Tab-separated table of C-alpha atoms in Angstrom:
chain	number	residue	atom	x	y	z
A	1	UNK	CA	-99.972	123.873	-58.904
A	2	UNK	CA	-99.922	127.400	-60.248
A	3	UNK	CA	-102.301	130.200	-58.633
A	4	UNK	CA	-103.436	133.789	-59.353
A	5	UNK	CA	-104.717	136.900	-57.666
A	6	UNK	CA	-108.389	135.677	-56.049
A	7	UNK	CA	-111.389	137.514	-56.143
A	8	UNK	CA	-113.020	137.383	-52.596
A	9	UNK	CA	-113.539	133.847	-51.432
A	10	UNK	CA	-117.413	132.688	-50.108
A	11	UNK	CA	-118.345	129.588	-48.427
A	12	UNK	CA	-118.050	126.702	-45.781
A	13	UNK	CA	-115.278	124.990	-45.465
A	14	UNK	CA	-114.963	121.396	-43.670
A	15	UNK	CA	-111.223	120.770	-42.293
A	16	UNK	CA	-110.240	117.021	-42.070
A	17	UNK	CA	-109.121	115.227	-39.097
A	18	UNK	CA	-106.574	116.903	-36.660
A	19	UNK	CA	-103.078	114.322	-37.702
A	20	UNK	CA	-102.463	114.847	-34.066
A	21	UNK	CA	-105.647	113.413	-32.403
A	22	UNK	CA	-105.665	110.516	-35.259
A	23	UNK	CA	-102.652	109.450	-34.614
A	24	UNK	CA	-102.944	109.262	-30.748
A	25	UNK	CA	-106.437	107.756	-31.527
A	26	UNK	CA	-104.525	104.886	-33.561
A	27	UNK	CA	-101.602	104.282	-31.287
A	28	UNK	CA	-103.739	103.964	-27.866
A	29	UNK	CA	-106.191	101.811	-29.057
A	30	UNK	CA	-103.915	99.450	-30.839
A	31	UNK	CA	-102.241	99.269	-27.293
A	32	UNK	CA	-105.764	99.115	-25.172
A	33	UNK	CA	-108.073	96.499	-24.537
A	34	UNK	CA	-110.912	96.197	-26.654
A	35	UNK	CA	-112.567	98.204	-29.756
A	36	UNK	CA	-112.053	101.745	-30.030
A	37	UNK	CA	-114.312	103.190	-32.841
A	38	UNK	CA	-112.843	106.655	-34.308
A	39	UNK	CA	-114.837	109.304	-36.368
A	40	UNK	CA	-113.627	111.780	-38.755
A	41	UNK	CA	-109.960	110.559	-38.658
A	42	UNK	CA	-107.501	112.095	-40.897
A	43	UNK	CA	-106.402	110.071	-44.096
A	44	UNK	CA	-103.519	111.658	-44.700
A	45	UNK	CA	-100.353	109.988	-45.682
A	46	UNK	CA	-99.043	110.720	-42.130
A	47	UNK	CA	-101.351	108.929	-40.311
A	48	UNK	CA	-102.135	106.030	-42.866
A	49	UNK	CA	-98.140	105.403	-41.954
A	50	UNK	CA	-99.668	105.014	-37.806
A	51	UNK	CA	-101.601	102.499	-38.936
A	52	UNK	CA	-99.339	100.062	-41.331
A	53	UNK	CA	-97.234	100.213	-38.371
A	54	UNK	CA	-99.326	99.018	-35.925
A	55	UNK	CA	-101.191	96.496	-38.427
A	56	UNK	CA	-97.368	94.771	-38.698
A	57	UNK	CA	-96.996	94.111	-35.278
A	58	UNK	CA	-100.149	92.073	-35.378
A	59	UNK	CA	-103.702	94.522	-34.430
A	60	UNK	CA	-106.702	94.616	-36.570
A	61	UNK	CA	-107.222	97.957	-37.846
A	62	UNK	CA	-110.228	98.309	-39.992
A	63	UNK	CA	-110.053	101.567	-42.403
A	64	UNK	CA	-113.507	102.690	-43.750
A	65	UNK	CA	-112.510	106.299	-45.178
A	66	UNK	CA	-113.969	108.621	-42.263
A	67	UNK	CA	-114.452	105.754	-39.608
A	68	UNK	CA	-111.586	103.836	-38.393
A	69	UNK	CA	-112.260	100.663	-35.952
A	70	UNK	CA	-109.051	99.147	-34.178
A	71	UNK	CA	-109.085	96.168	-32.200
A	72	UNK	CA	-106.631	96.583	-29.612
A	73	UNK	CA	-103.732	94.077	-28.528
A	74	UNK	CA	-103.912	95.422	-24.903
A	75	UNK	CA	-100.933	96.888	-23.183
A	76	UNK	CA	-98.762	94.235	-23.687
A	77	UNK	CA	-99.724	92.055	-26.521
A	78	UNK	CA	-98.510	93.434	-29.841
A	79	UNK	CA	-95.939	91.532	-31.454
A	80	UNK	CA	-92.564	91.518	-32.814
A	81	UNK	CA	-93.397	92.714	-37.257
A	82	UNK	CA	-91.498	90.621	-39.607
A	83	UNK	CA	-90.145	93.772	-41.211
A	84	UNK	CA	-88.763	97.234	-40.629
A	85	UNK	CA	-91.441	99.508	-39.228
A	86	UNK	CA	-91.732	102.220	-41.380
A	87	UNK	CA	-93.089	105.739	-40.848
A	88	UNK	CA	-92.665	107.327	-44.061
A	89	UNK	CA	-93.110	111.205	-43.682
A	90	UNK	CA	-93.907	111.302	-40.246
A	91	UNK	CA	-92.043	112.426	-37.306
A	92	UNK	CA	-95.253	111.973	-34.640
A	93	UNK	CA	-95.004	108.063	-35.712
A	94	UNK	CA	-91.603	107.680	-35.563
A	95	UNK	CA	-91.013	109.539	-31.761
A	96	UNK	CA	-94.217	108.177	-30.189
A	97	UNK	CA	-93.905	104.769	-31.357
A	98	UNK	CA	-90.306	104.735	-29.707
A	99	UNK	CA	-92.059	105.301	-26.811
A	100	UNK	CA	-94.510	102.124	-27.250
A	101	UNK	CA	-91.483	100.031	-28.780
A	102	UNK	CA	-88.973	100.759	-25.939
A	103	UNK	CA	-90.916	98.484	-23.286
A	104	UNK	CA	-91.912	95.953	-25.594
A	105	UNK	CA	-90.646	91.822	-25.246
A	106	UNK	CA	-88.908	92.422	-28.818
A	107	UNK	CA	-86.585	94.201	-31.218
A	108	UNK	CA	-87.474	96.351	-34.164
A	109	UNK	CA	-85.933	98.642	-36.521
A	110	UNK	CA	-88.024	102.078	-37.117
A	111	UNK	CA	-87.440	104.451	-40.303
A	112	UNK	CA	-88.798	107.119	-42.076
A	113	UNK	CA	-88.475	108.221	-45.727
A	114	UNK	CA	-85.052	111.034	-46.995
A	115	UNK	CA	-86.554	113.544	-44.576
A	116	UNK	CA	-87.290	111.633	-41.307
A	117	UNK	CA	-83.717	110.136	-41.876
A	118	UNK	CA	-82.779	113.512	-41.099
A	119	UNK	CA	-85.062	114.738	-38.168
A	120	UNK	CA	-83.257	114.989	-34.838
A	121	UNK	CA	-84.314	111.722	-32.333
A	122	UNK	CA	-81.490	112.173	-29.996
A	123	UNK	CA	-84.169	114.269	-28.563
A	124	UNK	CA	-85.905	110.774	-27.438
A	125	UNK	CA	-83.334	108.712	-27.823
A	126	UNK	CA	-81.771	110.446	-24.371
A	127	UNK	CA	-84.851	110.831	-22.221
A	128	UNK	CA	-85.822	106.416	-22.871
A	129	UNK	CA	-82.125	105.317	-22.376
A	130	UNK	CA	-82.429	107.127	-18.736
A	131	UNK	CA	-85.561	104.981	-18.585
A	132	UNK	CA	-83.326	101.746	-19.712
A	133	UNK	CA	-84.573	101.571	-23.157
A	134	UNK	CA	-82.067	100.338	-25.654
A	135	UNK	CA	-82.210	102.586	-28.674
A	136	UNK	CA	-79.392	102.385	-31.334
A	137	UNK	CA	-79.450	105.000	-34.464
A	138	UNK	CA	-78.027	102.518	-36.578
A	139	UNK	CA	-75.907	105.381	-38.732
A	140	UNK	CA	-74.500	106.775	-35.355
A	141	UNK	CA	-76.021	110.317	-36.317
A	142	UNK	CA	-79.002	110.677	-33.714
A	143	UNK	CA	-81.325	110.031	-36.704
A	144	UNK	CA	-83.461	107.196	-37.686
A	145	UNK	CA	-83.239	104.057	-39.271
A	146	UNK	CA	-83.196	103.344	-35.124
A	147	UNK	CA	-83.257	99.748	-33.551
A	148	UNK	CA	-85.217	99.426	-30.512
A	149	UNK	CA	-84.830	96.609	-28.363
A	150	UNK	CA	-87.429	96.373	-25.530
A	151	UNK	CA	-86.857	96.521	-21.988
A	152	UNK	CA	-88.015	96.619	-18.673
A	153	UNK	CA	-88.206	100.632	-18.015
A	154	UNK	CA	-88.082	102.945	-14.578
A	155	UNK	CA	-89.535	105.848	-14.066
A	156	UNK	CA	-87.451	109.605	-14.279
A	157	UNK	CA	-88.269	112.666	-14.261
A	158	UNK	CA	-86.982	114.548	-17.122
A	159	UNK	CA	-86.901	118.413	-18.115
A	160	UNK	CA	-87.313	118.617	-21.076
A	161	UNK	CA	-85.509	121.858	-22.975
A	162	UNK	CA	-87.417	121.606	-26.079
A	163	UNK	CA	-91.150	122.230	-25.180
A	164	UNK	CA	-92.621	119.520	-28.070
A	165	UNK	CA	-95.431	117.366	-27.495
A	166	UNK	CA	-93.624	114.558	-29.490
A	167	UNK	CA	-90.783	114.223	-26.872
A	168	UNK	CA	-93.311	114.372	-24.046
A	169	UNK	CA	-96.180	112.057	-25.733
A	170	UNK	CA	-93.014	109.599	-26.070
A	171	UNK	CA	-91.487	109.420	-22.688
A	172	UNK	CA	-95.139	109.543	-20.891
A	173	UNK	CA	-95.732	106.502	-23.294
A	174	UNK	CA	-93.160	104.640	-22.027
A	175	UNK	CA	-93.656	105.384	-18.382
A	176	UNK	CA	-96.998	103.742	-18.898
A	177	UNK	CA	-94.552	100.505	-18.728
A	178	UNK	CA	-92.262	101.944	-16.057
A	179	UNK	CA	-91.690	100.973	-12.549
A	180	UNK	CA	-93.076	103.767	-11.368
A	181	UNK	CA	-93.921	107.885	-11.913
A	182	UNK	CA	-92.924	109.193	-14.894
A	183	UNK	CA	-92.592	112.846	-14.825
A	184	UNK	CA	-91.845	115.526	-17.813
A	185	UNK	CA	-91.181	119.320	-17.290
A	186	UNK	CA	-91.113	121.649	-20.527
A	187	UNK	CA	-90.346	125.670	-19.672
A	188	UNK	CA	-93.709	126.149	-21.905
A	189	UNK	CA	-96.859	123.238	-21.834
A	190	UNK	CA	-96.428	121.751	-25.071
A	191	UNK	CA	-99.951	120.082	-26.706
A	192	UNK	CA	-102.057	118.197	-24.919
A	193	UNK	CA	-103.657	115.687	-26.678
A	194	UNK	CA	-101.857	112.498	-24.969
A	195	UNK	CA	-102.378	113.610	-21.707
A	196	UNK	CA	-106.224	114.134	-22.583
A	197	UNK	CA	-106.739	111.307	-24.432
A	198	UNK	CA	-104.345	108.968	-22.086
A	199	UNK	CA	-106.741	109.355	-19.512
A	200	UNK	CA	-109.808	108.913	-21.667
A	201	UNK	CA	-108.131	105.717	-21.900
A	202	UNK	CA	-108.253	104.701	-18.348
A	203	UNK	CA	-104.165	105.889	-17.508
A	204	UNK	CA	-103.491	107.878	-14.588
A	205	UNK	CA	-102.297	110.822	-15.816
A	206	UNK	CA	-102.380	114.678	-14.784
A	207	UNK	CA	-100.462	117.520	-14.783
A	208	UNK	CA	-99.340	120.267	-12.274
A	209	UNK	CA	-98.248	123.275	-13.788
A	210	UNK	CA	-96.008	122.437	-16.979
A	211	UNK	CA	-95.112	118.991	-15.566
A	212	UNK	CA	-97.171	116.204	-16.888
A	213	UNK	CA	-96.836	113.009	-14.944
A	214	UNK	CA	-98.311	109.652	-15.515
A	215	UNK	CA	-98.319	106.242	-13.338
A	216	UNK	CA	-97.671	102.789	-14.623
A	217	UNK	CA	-101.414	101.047	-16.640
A	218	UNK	CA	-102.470	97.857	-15.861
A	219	UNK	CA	-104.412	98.505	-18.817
A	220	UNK	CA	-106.110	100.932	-21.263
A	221	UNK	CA	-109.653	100.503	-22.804
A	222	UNK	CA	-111.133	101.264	-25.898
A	223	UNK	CA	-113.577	104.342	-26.233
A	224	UNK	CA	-115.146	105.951	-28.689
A	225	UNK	CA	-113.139	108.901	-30.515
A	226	UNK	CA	-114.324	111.960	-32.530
A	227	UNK	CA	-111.303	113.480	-34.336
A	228	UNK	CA	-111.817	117.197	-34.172
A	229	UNK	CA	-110.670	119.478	-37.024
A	230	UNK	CA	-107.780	120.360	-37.347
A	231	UNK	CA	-106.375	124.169	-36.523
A	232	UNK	CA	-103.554	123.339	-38.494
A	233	UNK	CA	-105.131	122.408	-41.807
A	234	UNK	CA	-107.435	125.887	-40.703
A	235	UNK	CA	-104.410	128.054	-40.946
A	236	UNK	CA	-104.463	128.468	-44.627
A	237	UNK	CA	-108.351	129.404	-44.969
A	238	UNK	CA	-107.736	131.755	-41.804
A	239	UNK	CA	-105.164	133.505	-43.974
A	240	UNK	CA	-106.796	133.290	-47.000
A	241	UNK	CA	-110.049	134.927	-45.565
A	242	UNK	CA	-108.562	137.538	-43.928
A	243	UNK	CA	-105.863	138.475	-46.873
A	244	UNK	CA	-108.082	138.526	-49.871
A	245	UNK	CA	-110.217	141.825	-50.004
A	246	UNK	CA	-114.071	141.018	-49.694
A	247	UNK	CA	-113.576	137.350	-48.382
A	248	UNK	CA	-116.292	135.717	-45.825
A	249	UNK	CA	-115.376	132.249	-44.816
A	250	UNK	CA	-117.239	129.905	-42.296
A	251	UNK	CA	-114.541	127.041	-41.323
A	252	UNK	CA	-116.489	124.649	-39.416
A	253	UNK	CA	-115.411	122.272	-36.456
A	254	UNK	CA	-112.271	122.953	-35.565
A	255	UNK	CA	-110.348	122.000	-32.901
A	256	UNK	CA	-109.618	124.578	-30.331
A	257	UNK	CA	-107.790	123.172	-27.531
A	258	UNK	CA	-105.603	126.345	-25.856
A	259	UNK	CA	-102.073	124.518	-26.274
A	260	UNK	CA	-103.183	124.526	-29.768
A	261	UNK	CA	-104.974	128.052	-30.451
A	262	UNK	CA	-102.317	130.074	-30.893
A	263	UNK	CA	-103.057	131.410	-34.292
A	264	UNK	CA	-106.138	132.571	-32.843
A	265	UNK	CA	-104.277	134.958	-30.519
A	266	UNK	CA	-101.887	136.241	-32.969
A	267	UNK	CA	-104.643	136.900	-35.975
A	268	UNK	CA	-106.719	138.938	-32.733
A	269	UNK	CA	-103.162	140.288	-32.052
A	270	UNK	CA	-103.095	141.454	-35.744
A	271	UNK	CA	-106.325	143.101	-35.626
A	272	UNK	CA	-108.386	140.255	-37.523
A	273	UNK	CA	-112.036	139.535	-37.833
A	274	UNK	CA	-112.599	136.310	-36.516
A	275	UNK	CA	-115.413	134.469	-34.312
A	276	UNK	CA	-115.791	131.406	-32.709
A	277	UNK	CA	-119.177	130.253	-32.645
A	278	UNK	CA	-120.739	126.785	-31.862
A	279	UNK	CA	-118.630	125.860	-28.892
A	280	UNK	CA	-119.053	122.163	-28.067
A	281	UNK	CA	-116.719	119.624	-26.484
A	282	UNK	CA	-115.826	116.409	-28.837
A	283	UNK	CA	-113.996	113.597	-26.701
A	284	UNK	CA	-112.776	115.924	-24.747
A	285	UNK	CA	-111.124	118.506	-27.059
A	286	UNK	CA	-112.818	121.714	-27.368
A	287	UNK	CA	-113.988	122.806	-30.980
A	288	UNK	CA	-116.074	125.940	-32.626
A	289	UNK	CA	-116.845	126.969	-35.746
A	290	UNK	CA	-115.047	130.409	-37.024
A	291	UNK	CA	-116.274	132.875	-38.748
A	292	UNK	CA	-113.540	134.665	-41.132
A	293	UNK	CA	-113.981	138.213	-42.468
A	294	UNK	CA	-111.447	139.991	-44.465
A	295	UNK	CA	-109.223	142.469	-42.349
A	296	UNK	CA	-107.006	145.392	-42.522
A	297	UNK	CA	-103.872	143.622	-40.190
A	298	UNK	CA	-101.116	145.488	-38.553
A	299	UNK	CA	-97.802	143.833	-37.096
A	300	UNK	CA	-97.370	142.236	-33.655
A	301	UNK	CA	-94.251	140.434	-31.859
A	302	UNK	CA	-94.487	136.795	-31.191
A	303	UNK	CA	-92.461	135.164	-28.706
A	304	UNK	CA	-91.952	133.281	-25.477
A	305	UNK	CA	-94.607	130.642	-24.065
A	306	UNK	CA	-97.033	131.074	-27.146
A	307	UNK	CA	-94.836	129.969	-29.770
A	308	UNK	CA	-95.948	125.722	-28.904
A	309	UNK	CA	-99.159	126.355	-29.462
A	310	UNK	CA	-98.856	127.485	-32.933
A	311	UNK	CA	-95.342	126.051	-34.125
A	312	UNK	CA	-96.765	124.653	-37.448
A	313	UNK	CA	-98.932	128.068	-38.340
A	314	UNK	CA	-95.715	130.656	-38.070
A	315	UNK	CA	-95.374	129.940	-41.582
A	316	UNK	CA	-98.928	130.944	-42.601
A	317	UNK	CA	-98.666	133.977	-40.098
A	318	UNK	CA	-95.366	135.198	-42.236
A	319	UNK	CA	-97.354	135.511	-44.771
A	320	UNK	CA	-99.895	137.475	-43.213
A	321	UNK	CA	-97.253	139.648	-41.622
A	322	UNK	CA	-96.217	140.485	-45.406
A	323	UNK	CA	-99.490	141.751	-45.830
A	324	UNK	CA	-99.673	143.956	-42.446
A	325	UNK	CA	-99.020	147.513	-41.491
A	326	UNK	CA	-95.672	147.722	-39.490
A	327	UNK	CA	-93.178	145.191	-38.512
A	328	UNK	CA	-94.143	141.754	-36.955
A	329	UNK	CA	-91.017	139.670	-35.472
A	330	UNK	CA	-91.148	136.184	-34.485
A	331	UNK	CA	-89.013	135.155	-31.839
A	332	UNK	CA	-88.031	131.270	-29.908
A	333	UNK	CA	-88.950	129.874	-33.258
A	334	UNK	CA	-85.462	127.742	-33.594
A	335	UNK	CA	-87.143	124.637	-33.625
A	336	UNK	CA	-88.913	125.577	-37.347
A	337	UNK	CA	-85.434	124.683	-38.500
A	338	UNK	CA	-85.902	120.699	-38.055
A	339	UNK	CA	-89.539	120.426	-39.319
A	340	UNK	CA	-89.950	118.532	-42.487
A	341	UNK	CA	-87.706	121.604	-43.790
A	342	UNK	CA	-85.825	124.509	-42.295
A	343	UNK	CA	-88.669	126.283	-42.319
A	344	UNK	CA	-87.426	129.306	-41.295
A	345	UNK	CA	-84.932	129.467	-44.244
A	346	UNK	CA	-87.981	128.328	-46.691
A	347	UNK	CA	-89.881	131.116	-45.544
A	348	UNK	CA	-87.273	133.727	-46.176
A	349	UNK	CA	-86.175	132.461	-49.277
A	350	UNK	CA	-89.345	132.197	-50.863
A	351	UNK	CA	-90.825	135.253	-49.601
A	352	UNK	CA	-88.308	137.397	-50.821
A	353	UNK	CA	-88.175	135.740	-53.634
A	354	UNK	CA	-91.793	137.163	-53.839
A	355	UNK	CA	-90.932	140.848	-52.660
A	356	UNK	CA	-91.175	140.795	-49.358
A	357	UNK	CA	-89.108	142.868	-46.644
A	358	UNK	CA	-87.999	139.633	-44.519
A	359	UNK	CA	-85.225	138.998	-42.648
A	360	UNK	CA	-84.136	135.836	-40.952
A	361	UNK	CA	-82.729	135.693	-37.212
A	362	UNK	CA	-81.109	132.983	-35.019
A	363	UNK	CA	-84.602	131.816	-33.765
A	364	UNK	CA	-87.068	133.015	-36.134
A	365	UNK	CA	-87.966	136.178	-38.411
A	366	UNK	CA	-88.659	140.033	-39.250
A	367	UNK	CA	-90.980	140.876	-41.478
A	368	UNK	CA	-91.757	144.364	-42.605
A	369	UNK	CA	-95.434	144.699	-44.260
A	370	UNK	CA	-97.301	146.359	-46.421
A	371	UNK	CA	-94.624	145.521	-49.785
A	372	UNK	CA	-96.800	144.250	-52.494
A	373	UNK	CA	-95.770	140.721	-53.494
A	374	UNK	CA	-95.284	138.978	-56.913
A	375	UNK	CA	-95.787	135.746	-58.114
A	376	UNK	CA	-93.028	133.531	-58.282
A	377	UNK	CA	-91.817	129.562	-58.548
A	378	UNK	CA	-91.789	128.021	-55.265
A	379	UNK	CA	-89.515	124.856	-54.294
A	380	UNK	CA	-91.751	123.395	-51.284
A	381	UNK	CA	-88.947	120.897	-50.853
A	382	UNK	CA	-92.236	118.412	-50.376
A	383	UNK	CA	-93.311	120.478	-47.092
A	384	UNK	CA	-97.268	119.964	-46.902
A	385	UNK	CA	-97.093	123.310	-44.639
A	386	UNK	CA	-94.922	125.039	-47.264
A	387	UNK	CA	-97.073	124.029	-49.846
A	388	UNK	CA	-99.892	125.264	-48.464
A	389	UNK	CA	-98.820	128.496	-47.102
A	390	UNK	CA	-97.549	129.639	-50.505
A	391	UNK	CA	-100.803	128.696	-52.341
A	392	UNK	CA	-102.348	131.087	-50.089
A	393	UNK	CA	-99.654	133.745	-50.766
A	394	UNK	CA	-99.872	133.176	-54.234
A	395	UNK	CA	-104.091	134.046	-54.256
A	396	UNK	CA	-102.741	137.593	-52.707
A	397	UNK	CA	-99.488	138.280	-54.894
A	398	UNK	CA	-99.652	139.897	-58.475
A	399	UNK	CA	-98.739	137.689	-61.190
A	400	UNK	CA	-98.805	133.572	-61.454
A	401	UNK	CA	-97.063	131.748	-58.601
A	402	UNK	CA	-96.411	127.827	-59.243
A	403	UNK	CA	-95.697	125.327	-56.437
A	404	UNK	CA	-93.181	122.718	-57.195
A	405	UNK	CA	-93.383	119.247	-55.366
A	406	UNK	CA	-97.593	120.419	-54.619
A	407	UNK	CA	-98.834	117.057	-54.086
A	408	UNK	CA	-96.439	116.820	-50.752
A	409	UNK	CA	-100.232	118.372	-49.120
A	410	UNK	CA	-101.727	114.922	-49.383
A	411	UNK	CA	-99.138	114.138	-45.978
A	412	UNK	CA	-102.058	116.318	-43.906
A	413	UNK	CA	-104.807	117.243	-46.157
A	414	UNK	CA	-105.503	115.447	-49.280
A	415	UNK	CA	-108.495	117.278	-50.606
A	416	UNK	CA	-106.561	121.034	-49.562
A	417	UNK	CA	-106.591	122.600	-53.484
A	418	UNK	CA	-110.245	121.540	-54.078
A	419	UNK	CA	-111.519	122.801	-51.029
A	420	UNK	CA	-109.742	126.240	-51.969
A	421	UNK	CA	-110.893	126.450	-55.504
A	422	UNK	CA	-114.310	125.557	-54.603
A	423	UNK	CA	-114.145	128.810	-52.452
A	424	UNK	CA	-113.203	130.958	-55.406
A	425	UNK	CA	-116.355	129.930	-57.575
């Protein structure tokens, strides 16, 4: 994909499915009793991954485009798959399903395409073997391909010293199988969307302070999900809207759950014009529509117990730092460097390939604004985030900026560069 300089961008915008919530939505009903009917789910490649897993070890999962219908197994009734389980691109799949797998009455082998291979799991591979679980990473590298042979599972309590919703969505999976409470501490509350939607379910969940603890299900029970949009997918058009002169943008239904809203902060931080308007509640998660004007931004420091709630927009946000007045330095960022790339090392390298004043640190970056940028060829070493972040940068940067490996958006948001152009029209 190659893009130029935008005039100002005008129109609605309608964000898919948050991956998050349609994954969870797939996973819990394929493990409750019963139908659970979900709306607006994300067809991204992610997620389509959720359910060829769980279709393998034996649920009916009906895919209609928008509407997805699964006819749960109950707790304990899904069934050993005749093949590997694989998760392609996605790390969500691969960590929660661990989880699931680790009290199950079989053995499975879990993988992931080149870049899961490579994603840390020792990170849940520790927490379930203190529950009993038997998890081997078959290339004795903490990595997947991983064989998981099921177990009978007690309950821990575990601090956690990576806040990340994947390692505590995993271990408060298993403990719905444990002998008794399962309890997970993070220094900052990581996302909530299992914890919400576990207890939608019918689990006993609930948290006190930043421990989340859950009790042992006799069983779950189908419900009725509407899959917010996603704040992730939102980041681009936030950026876009606010970066290119004269833009109004109206992004509609988006998902604005606070361990998620971060971005929100940081653009108010950074002096933007944005509003949330048509607050409603959909299954539980809280979404509004926002209103995006273009802004004149200035720096700001991001650190500390905000940096979970907007770990997959820092990359966006460097780019709107490279367009700010002063100096904007992001800080506790370390875990950017095991994404689907080292994104912190994308970022710099690509953004100063482009001109801008950015330095890398140990846990995340300084940027120095206000440096025009150019257009230039970007690798996004198939990153859907990278991709997408540098097709905003390029509608801002002088010259034509091309996007290598572009397609890689289809993992979260298939229909991402028609929904931009139709902006620009």
């Amino acid at each position: 994909m190659k893009f130029k300089k935008a005039s100002p961008l005008k129109g609605e915008v309608h964000i898919p499915g948050d991956k998050s919530i349609s994954h969870r939505s797939v996973m819990f009903g394929s493990i409750a009793k019963g139908t659970t009917q979900i709306s607006h789910f994300l067809q991204g490649a992610d997620c389509l991954s959720t359910i060829s897993c769980f279709q393998k070890m034996g649920v009916a999962i009906e895919n209609n485009g928008d509407s997805v219908i699964v006819r749960g197994n109950g707790l304990r009734g899904l069934k050993r798959p005749d093949t590997v389980l694989d998760c392609g691109n996605s790390g969500t799949t691969t960590r929660l399903i661990s989880g699931i797998l680790s009290a199950q009455n079989f053995d499975v082998t879990v993988t992931g395409d080149e870049s899961i291979q490579k994603r840390p799991m020792k990170r849940i591979i520790e927490p379930l073997s203190l529950m009993g679980a038997q998890i081997e990473s078959l290339r004795q590298n903490g990595c997947a391909p991983l064989h998981i042979t099921g177990r009978p599972l007690q309950a821990i309590h575990y601090h956690s010293r990576i806040p990340s919703a994947q390692v505590k969505s995993a271990i408060l999976l298993a403990g719905l199988y444990a002998d008794g409470e399962t309890r997970v501490t993070e220094d900052y509350v990581s996302r909530n969307h299992s914890e919400l939607m576990l207890r939608s379910f019918g689990a006993d969940v609930r948290c006190e302070g930043t421990t989340a603890i859950i009790r042992p299900a006799g069983e779950l029970y189908g419900k009725q999900i509407t899959v917010p949009g996603d704040i992730s997918s939102a980041a681009p058009f936030l950026a876009a809207g606010l970066l290119v002169p004269g833009s109004e943008l109206l992004i509609r239904q988006v998902g604005i759950n606070p361990t998620r809203d971060g971005i929100l902060h940081v653009c108010q931080a950074m002096g933007a014009g944005i509003t949330l308007m048509n607050e409603q509640d959909a299954s539980g998660e809280p979404t509004a529509d926002i209103l995006v004007k273009s802004s004149s931004l200035h720096g700001t420091v991001i650190e500390g117990a905000i940096i979970p709630t907007l770990i997959d927009e820092l990359p966006m946000i460097a780019v709107m730092a490279c367009f700010a007045e002063g100096t904007t330095i992001i800080k506790d960022a370390a875990e950017l460097k095991v994404k689907e790339s080292n994104r912190l090392e994308v970022m710099v390298k690509n953004l100063s390939a482009m001109g801008a004043d950015v330095t890398e640190t140990e846990d995340g970056m300084i940027i120095r604004g206000g440096k025009p940028l150019h257009g230039a060829v970007i690798d996004s070493l198939l990153d859907h985030r990278i991709a997408m972040t540098f097709a905003v940068a390029g509608l801002c940067a002088e010259g034509e900026t091309e996007i290598l490996g572009a397609e890689c958006v289809n993992i979260s948001y298939p229909g991402f560069y028609e929904d931009l152009m139709k902006l620009m029209r």
